Short mmCIF file of C-alpha atoms in Angstrom, two decimals:
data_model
loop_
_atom_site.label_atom_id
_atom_site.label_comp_id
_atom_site.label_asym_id
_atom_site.label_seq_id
_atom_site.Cartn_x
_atom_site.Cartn_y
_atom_site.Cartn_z
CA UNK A 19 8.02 62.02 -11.06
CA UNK A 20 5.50 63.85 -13.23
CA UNK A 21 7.86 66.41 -14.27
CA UNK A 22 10.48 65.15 -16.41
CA UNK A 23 13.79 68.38 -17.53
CA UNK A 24 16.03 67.02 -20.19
CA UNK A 25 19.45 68.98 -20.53
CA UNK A 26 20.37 68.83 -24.50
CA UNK A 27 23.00 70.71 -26.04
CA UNK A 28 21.37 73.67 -27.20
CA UNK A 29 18.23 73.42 -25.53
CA UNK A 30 16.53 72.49 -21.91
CA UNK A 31 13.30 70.20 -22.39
CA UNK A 32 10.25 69.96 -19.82
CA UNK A 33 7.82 67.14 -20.05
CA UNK A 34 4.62 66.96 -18.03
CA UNK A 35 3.33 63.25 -17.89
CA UNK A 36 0.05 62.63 -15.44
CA UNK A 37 -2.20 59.77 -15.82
CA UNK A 38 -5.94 60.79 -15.34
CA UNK A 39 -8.75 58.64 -15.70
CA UNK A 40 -6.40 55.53 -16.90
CA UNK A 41 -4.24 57.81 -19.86
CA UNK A 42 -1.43 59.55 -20.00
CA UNK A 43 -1.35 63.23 -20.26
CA UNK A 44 1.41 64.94 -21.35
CA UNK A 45 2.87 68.44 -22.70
CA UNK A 46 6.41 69.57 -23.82
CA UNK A 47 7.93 73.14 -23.31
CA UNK A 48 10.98 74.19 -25.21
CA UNK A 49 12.23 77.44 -23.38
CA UNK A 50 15.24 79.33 -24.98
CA UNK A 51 16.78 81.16 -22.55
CA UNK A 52 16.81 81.51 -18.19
CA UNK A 53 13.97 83.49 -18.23
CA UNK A 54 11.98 81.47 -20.24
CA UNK A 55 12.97 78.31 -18.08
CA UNK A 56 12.27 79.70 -14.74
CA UNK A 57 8.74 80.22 -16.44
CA UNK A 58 8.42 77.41 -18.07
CA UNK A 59 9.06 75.09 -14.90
CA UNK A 60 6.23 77.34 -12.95
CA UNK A 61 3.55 77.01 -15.91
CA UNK A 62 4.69 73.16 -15.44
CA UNK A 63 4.27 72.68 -12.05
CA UNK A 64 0.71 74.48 -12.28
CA UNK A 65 -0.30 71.97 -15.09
CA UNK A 66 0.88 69.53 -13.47
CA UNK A 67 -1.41 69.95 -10.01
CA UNK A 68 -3.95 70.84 -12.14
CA UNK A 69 -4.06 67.51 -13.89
CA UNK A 70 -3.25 65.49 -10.78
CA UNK A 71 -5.96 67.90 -8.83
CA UNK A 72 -8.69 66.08 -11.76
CA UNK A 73 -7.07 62.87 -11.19
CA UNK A 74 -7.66 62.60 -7.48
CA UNK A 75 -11.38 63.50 -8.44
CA UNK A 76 -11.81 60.99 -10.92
CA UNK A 77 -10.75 58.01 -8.85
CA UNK A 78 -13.16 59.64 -5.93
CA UNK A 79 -15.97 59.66 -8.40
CA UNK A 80 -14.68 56.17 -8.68
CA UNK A 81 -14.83 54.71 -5.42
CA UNK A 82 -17.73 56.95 -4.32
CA UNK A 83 -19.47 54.46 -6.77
CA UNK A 84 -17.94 51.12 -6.03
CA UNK A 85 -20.23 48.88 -4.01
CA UNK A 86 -19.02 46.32 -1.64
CA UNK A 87 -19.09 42.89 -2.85
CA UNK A 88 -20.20 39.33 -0.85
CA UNK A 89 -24.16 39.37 -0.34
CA UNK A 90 -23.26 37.06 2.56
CA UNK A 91 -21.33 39.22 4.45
CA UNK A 92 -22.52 41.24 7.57
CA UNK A 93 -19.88 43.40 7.59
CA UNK A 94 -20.78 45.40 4.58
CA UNK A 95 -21.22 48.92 5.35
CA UNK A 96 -21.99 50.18 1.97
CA UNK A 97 -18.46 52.08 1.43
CA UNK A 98 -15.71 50.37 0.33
CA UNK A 99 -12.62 49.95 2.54
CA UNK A 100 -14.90 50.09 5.66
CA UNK A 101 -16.46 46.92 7.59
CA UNK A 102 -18.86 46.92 10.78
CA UNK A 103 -17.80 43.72 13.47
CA UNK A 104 -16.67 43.30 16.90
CA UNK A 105 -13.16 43.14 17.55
CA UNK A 106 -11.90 40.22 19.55
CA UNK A 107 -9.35 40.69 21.86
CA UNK A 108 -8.07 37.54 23.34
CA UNK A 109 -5.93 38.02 26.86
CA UNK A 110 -4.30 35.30 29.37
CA UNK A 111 -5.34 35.75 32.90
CA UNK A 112 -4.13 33.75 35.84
CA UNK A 113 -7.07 31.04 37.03
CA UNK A 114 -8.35 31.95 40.33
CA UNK A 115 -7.82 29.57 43.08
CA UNK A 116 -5.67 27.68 40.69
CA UNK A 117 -2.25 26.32 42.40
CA UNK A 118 -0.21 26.47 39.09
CA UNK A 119 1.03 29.18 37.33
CA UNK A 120 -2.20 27.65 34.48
CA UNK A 121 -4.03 30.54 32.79
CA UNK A 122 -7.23 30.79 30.76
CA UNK A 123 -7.97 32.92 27.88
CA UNK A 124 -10.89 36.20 27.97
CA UNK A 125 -12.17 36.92 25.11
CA UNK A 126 -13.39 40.83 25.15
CA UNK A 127 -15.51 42.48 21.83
CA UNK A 128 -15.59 45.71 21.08
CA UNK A 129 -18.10 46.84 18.27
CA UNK A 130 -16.03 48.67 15.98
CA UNK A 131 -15.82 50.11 12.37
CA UNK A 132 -12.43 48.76 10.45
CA UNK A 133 -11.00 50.61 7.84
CA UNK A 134 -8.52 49.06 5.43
CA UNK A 135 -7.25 47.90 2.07
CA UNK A 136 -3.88 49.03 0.32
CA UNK A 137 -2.86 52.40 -1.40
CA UNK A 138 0.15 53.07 -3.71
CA UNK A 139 1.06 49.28 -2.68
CA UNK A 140 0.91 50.29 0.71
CA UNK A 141 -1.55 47.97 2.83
CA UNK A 142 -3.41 50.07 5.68
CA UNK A 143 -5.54 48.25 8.89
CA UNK A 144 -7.38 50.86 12.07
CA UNK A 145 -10.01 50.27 14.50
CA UNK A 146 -12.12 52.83 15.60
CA UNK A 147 -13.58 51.84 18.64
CA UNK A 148 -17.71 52.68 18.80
CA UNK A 149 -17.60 52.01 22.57
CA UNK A 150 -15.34 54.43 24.07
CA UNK A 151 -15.88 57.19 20.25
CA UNK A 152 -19.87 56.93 19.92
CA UNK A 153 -21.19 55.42 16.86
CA UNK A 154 -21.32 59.06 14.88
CA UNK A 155 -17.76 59.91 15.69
CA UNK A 156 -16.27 56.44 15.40
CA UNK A 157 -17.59 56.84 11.71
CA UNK A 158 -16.68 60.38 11.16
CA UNK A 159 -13.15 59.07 11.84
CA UNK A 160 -13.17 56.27 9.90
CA UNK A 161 -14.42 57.85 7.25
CA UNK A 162 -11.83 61.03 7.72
CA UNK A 163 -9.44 58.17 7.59
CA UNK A 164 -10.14 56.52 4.43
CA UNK A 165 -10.53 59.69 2.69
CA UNK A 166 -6.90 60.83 3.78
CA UNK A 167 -5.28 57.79 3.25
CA UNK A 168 -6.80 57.47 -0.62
CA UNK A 169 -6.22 61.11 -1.04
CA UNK A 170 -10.25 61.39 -1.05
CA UNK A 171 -10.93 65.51 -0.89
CA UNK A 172 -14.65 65.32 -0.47
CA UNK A 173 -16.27 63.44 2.41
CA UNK A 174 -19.82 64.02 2.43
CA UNK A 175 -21.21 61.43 0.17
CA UNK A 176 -19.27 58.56 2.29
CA UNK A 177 -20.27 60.38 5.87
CA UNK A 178 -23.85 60.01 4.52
CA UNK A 179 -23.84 56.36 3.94
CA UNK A 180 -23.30 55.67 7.72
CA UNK A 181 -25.14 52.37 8.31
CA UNK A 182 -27.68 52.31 10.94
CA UNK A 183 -26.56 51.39 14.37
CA UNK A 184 -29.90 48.58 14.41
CA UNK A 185 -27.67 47.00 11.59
CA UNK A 186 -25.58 45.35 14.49
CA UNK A 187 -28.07 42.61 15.24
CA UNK A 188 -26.92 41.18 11.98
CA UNK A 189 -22.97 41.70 13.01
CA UNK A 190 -24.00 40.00 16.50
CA UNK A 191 -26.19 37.04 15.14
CA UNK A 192 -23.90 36.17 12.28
CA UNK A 193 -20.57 36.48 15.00
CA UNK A 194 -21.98 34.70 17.48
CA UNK A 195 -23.23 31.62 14.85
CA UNK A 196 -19.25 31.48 14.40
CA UNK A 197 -19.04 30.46 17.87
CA UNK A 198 -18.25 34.05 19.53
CA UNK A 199 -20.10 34.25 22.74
CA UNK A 200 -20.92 38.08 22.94
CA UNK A 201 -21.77 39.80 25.89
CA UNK A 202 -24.95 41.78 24.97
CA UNK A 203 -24.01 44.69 26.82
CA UNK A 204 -20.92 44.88 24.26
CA UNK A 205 -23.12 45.77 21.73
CA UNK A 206 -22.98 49.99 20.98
CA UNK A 207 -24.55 51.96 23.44
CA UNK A 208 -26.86 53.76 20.69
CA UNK A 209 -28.02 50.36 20.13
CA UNK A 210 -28.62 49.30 23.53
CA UNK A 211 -30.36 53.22 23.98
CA UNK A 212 -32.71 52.40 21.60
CA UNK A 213 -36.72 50.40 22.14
CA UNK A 214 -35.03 47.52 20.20
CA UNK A 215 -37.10 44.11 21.50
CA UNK A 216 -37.63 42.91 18.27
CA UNK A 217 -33.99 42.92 17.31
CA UNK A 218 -33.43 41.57 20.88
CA UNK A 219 -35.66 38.48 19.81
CA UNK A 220 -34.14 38.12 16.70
CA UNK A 221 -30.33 38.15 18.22
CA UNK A 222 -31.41 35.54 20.62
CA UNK A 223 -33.35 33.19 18.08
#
């Protein structure tokens, strides 16, 4: 707790402590009487957002500017927290014909932007599913998501750096290499939309 009141025997003591940028702020009030405390605990609690209100922007300054790490990855989207990959969703249906009760696994893929990471030791994981959201929304709400869950107030920087859609042929190459066998027509619609033979070619080489 950020606000710390100290009962003495002749005297009530406030203490304001917020870390901001990696230090510790703090300030002492000394009121002498119930009039001065009930003021003293407002100008407090004003302080207090006020230096948690610039701590929440330094850390978004922060991880506006950290880059994603692993050049070999094709999940990178640019902004931290938030990957680019098809989803595999392995069910058991029944074999057709089949006497026994013997089933066989589907695989199905859905292109998808994942958010996650931890917060306040808290670990977070959601999908947002391009297919059935759109490629704009599905980020929008992945983004939204981040933000909220990192107590991120601005978003416009991070809706900016939305990868390209064509960026997908790298997702489906390097997926299927893995041993994924991915429909093509599981690929996002905005992709599929779009005069892409060359990244066709290049998926298929």
């Amino acid at each position: 707790m950020p606000i710390y009141e100290t009962k003495k025997p002749t005297q009530t003591q406030i203490r304001v402590a917020v870390s901001v940028g990696g230090k510790l702020r703090q300030k002492y009030y000394h009121p002498k009487n119930p009039q001065d405390l009930e003021k003293a605990r407002k100008q407090a609690k004003m302080l207090q957002d006020e230096w948690k209100f610039e701590a929440n922007m330094l850390a978004y300054e922060r991880n506006k500017k950290r880059k994603e790490t692993g050049k070999s990855s094709a999940y990178v989207t640019g902004v931290s927290g938030i990957k680019m990959k098809f989803i595999v969703d392995i069910k058991h249906r029944p074999v057709r014909g089949a006497k026994t009760k013997r089933k066989r696994k589907i695989r199905y893929y859905t292109p998808s932007f994942v958010v996650s990471g931890s917060h306040n030791k808290k670990l977070f994981c959601k999908q947002f599913n391009i297919k059935s959201l759109g490629y704009d929304m599905a980020w929008f709400k992945a983004v939204s998501f981040l933000c909220s869950t990192k107590g991120i107030y601005s978003t416009d920087d991070l809706q900016r750096r939305k990868p390209p859609v064509e960026q997908f042929a790298v997702v489906y190459k390097w997926q299927t290499q893995q041993g994924h066998d991915i429909p093509k027509e599981r690929l996002p619609d905005e992709f599929l939309q779009k005069d892409s033979r060359d990244l066709i070619r290049y998926i298929d080489a």
